[in-house]
Short mmCIF file of C-alpha atoms (C1' of nucleotides) in Angstrom, two decimals:
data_model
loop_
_atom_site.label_atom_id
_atom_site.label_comp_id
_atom_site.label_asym_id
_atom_site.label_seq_id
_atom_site.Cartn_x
_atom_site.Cartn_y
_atom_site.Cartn_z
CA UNK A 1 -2.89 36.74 4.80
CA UNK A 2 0.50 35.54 3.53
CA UNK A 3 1.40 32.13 4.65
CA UNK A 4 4.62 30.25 4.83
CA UNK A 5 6.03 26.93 5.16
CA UNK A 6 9.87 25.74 5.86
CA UNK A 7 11.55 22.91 6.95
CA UNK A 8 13.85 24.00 9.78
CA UNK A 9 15.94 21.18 9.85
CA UNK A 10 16.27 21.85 13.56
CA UNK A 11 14.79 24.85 15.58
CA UNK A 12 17.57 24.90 18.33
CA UNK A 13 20.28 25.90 15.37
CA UNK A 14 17.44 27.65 13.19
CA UNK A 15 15.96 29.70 15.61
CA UNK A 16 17.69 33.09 15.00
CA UNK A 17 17.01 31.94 11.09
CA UNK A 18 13.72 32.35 11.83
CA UNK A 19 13.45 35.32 13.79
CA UNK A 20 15.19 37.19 11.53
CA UNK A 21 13.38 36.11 7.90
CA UNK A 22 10.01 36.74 10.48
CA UNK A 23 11.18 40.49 10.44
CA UNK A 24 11.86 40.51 7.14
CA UNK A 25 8.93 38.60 5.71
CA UNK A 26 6.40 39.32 7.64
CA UNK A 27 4.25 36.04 7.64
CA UNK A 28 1.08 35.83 9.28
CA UNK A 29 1.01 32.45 9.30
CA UNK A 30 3.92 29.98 9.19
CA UNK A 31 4.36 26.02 9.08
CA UNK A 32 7.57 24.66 10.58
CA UNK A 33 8.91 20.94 9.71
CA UNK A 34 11.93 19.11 11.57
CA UNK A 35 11.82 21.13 14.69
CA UNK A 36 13.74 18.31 16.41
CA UNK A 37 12.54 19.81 19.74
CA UNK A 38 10.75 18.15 22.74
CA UNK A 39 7.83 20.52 23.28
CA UNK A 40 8.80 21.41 26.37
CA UNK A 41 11.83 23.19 24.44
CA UNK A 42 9.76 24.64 22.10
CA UNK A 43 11.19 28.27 21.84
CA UNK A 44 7.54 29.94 22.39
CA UNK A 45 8.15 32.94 24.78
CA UNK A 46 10.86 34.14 21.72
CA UNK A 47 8.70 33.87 19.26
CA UNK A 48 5.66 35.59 21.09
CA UNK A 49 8.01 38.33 21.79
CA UNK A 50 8.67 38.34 18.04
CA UNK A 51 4.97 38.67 17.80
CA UNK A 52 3.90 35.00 16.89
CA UNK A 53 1.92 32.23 18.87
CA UNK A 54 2.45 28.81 18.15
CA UNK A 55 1.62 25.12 18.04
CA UNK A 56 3.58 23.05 17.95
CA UNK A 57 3.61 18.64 17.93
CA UNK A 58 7.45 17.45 18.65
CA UNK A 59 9.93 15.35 19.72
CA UNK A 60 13.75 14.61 20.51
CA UNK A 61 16.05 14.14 17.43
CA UNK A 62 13.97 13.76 14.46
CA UNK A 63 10.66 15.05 13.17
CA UNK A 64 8.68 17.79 14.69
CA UNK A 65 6.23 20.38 13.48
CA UNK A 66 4.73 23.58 14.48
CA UNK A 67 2.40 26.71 13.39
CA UNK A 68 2.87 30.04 14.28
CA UNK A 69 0.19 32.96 13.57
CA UNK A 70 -0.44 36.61 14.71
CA UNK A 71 -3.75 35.59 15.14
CA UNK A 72 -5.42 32.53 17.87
CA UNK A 73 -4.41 29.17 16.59
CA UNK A 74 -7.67 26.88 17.46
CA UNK A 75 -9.07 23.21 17.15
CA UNK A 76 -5.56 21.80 16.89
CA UNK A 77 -4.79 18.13 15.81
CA UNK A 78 -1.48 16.11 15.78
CA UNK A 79 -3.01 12.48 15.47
CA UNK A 80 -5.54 11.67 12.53
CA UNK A 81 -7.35 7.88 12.34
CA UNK A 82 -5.93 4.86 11.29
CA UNK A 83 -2.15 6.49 12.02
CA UNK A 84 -0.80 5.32 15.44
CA UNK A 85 2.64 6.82 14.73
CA UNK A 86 4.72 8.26 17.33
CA UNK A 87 6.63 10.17 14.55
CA UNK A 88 5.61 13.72 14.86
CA UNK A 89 4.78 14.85 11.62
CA UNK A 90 1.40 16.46 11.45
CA UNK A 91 -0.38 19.50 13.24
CA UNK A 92 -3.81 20.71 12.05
CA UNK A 93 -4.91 24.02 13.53
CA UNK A 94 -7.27 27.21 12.87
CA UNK A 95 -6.93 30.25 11.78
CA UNK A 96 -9.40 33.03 11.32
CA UNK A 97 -11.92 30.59 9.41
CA UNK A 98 -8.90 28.83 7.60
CA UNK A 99 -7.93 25.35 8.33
CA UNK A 100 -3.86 25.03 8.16
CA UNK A 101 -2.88 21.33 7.90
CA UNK A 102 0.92 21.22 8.69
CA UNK A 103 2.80 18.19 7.14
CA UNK A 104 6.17 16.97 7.10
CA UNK A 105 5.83 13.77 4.87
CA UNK A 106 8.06 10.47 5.38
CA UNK A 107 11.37 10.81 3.45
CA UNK A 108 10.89 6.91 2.33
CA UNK A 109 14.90 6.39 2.07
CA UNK A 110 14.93 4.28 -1.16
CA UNK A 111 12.23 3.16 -3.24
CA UNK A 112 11.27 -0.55 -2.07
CA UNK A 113 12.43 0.54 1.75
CA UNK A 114 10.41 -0.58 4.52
CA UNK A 115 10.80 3.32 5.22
CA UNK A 116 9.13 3.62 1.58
CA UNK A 117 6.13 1.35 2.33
CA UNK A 118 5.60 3.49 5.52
CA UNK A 119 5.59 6.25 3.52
CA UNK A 120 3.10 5.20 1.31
CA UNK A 121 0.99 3.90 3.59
CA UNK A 122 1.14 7.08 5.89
CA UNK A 123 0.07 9.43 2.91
CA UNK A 124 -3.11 6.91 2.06
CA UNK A 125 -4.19 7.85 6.00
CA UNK A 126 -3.57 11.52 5.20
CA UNK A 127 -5.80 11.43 2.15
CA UNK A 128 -8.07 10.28 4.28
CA UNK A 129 -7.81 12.69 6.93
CA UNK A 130 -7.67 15.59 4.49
CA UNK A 131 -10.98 14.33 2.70
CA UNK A 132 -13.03 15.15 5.91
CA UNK A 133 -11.02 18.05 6.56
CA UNK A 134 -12.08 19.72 3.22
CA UNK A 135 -15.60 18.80 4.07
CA UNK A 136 -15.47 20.37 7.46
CA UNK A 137 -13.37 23.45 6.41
CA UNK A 138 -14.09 24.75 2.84
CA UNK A 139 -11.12 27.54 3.36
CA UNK A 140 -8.41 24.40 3.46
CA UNK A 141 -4.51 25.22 3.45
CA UNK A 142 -2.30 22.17 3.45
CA UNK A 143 1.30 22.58 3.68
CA UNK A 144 5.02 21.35 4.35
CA UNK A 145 7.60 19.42 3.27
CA UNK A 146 5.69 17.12 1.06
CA UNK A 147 9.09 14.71 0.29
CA UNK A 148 7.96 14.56 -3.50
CA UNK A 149 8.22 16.64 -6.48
CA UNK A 150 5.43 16.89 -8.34
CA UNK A 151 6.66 16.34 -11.87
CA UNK A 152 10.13 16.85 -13.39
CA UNK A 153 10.12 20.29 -13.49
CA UNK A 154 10.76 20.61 -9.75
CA UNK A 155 13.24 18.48 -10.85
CA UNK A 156 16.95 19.81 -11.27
CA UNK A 157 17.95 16.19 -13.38
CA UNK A 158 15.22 14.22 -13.98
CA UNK A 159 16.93 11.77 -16.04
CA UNK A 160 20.05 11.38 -12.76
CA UNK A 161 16.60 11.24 -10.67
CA UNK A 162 14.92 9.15 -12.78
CA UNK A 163 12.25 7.16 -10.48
CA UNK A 164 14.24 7.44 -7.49
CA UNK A 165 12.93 8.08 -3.89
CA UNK A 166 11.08 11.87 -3.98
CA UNK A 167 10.64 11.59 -7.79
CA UNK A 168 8.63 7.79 -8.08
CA UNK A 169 5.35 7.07 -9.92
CA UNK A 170 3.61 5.66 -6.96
CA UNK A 171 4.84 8.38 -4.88
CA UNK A 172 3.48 11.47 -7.67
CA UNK A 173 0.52 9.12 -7.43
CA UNK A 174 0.09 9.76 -3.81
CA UNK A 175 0.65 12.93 -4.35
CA UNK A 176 -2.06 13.89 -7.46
CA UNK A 177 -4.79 11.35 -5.19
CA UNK A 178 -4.41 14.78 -2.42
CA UNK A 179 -4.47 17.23 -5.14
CA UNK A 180 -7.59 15.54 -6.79
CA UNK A 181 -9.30 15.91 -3.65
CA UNK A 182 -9.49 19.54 -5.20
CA UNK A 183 -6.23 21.21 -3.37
CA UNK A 184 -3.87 22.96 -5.97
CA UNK A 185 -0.61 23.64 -5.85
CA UNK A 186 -0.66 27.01 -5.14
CA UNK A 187 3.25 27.80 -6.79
CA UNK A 188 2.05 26.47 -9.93
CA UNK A 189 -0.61 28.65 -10.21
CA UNK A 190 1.50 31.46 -11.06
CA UNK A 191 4.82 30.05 -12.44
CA UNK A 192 4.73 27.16 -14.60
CA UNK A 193 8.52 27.13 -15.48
CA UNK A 194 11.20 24.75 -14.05
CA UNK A 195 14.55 25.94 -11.68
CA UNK A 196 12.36 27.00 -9.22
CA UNK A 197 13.31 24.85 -6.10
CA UNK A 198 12.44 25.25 -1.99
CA UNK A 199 15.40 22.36 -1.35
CA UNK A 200 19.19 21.84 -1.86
CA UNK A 201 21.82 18.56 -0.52
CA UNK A 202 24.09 20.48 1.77
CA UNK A 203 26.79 18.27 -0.41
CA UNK A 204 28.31 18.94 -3.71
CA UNK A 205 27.75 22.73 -3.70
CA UNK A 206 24.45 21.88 -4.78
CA UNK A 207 22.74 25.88 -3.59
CA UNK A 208 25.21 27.30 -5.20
CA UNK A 209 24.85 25.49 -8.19
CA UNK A 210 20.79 25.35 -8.47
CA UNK A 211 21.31 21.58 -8.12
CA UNK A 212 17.53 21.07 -6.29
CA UNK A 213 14.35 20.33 -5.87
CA UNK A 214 10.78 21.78 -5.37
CA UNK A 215 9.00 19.27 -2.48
CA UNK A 216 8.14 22.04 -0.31
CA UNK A 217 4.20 22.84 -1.30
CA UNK A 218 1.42 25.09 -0.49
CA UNK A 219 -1.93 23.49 -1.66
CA UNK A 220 -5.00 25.50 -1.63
CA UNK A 221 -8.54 24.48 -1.92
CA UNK A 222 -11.21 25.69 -4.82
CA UNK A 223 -12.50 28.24 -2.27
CA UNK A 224 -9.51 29.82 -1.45
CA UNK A 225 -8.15 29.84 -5.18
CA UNK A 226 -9.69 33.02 -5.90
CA UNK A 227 -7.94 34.80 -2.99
CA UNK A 228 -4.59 33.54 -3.94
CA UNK A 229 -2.74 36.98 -4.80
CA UNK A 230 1.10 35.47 -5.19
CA UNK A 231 3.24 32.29 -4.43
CA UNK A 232 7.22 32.59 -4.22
CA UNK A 233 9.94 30.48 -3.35
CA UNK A 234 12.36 32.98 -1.11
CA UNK A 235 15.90 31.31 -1.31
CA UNK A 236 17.20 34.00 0.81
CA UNK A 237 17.83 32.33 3.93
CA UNK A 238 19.42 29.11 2.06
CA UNK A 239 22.28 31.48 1.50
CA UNK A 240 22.93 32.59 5.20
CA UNK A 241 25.34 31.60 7.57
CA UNK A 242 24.85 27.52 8.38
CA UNK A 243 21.21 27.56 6.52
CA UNK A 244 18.50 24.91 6.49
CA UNK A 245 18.85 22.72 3.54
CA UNK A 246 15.19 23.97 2.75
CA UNK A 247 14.11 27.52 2.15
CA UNK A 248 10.70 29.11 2.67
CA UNK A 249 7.94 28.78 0.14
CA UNK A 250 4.98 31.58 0.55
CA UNK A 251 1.66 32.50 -0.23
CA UNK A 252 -0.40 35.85 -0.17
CA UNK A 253 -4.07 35.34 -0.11
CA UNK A 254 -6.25 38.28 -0.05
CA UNK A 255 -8.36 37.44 2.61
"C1'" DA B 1 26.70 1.66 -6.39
"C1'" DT B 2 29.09 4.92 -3.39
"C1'" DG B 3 29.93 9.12 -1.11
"C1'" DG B 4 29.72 13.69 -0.43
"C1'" DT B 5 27.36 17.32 4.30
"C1'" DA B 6 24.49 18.45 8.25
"C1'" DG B 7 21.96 17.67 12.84
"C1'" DA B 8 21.46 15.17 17.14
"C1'" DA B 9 24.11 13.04 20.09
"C1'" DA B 10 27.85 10.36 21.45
"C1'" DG B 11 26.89 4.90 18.09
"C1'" DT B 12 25.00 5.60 14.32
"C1'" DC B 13 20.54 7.15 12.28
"C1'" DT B 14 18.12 10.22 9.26
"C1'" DA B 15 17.86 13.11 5.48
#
DNA sequence: ATGGTAGAAAGTCTA
């Protein structure tokens, strides 16, 4: 099974994006972020031609996620307790017997933002969430745009970054509390170097001049770590035509 | 500290 996450930054212009790195990639599962798409607009007969169901949890302007998968997507959840949010930014489904947790974590805007506290506060509920998700699902995949590199290699300055929003203490905090719940970062179980990022600023020519960072993650519980085959960042796509700022991140588990 | 670019949408807001 290789799976896949990337943050769209809008379906509507992204969609051929897609279709085409689906051809070329061959995903069998894939986790969308910042759809910015009403569901009703959700592009599913193209993508089921393509050879893809999905799910999908979305809304006008901002926000927005989705799953697709070859195979039945089941049990699906966009609202966990304790999180009355409008904001569409998680989607649980089912796959075969592995859980896929989609999430598309609160940017936070600047440290000390009220957008900031929200952000903390919404990844204390996912914790939660995610703690009875492991329990129920041993075979746990949790995935997006996580808004935080984990240390300062997936950092492209650390000392310009510094503790800045994406790059904070209590933010990494957040951050190791999900991983402790015994879900690894699945990239960093086969690279451990730096200059490997999933996300560049469309300003300053910052692609072209490997000015990013890594925030887009694929964590993998205990009983799936054994299956885990290969992790990649593919910046292909960030170099095409009017790109996403993000690029895919994958992961082949031989399952 | 600010602004640079992009998307949605028609003002700014979000990232």
């Amino acid at each position: 099974m290789k799976i896949a996450s990337w943050n769209v930054n809008s379906l509507n212009v992204r969609l051929p994006h897609l279709l085409q790195w689906l051809a070329d990639a061959q995903p069998d599962v894939v986790a969308l972020q910042e759809t910015k798409l009403e569901d009703a607009k959700f592009p599913a007969d193209a993508l089921a031609a393509a050879g893809y169901r999905s799910v999908y949890s979305g809304q006008k302007t901002y926000n927005g996620v989705a799953i697709l998968a070859r195979d039945e997507l089941r049990d699906v959840v966009t609202d966990i307790p304790g999180l009355d949010d409008p904001q569409r930014r998680i989607l649980a489904a089912t796959v075969g017997d592995v859980r896929v947790v989609d999430l598309y974590v609160v940017n936070g805007k600047a440290v000390g933002d009220e957008k900031y506290a929200y952000k903390l506060h919404w990844l204390e509920r996912v914790h939660a969430f995610l703690e009875g998700e492991l329990a129920r699902h041993p075979k746990l995949v949790v995935l997006g745009d996580f808004n935080i590199a984990p240390d300062d290699r997936d950092v492209h300055d650390p000392v310009a970054w510094g503790e800045d929003i994406l790059c904070s203490p209590p933010e990494r905090a957040a951050l190791k509390a999900i991983t402790d719940l015994g879900l690894a970062d699945s990239f960093r179980l086969f690279e451990s170097a730096g200059e490997h990022y999933s996300w560049w600023d469309y300003r300053q020519a910052a692609f072209r001049r490997n000015m990013g960072l890594r925030i887009d993650l694929i964590l993998i519980s205990e009983a799936l770590k054994a299956a885990a085959a290969a992790a990649a960042i593919d910046r292909t796509p960030r170099g095409w035509e009017r790109p996403s700022d993000h690029t895919p991140v994958t992961l082949d588990l031989d399952l």
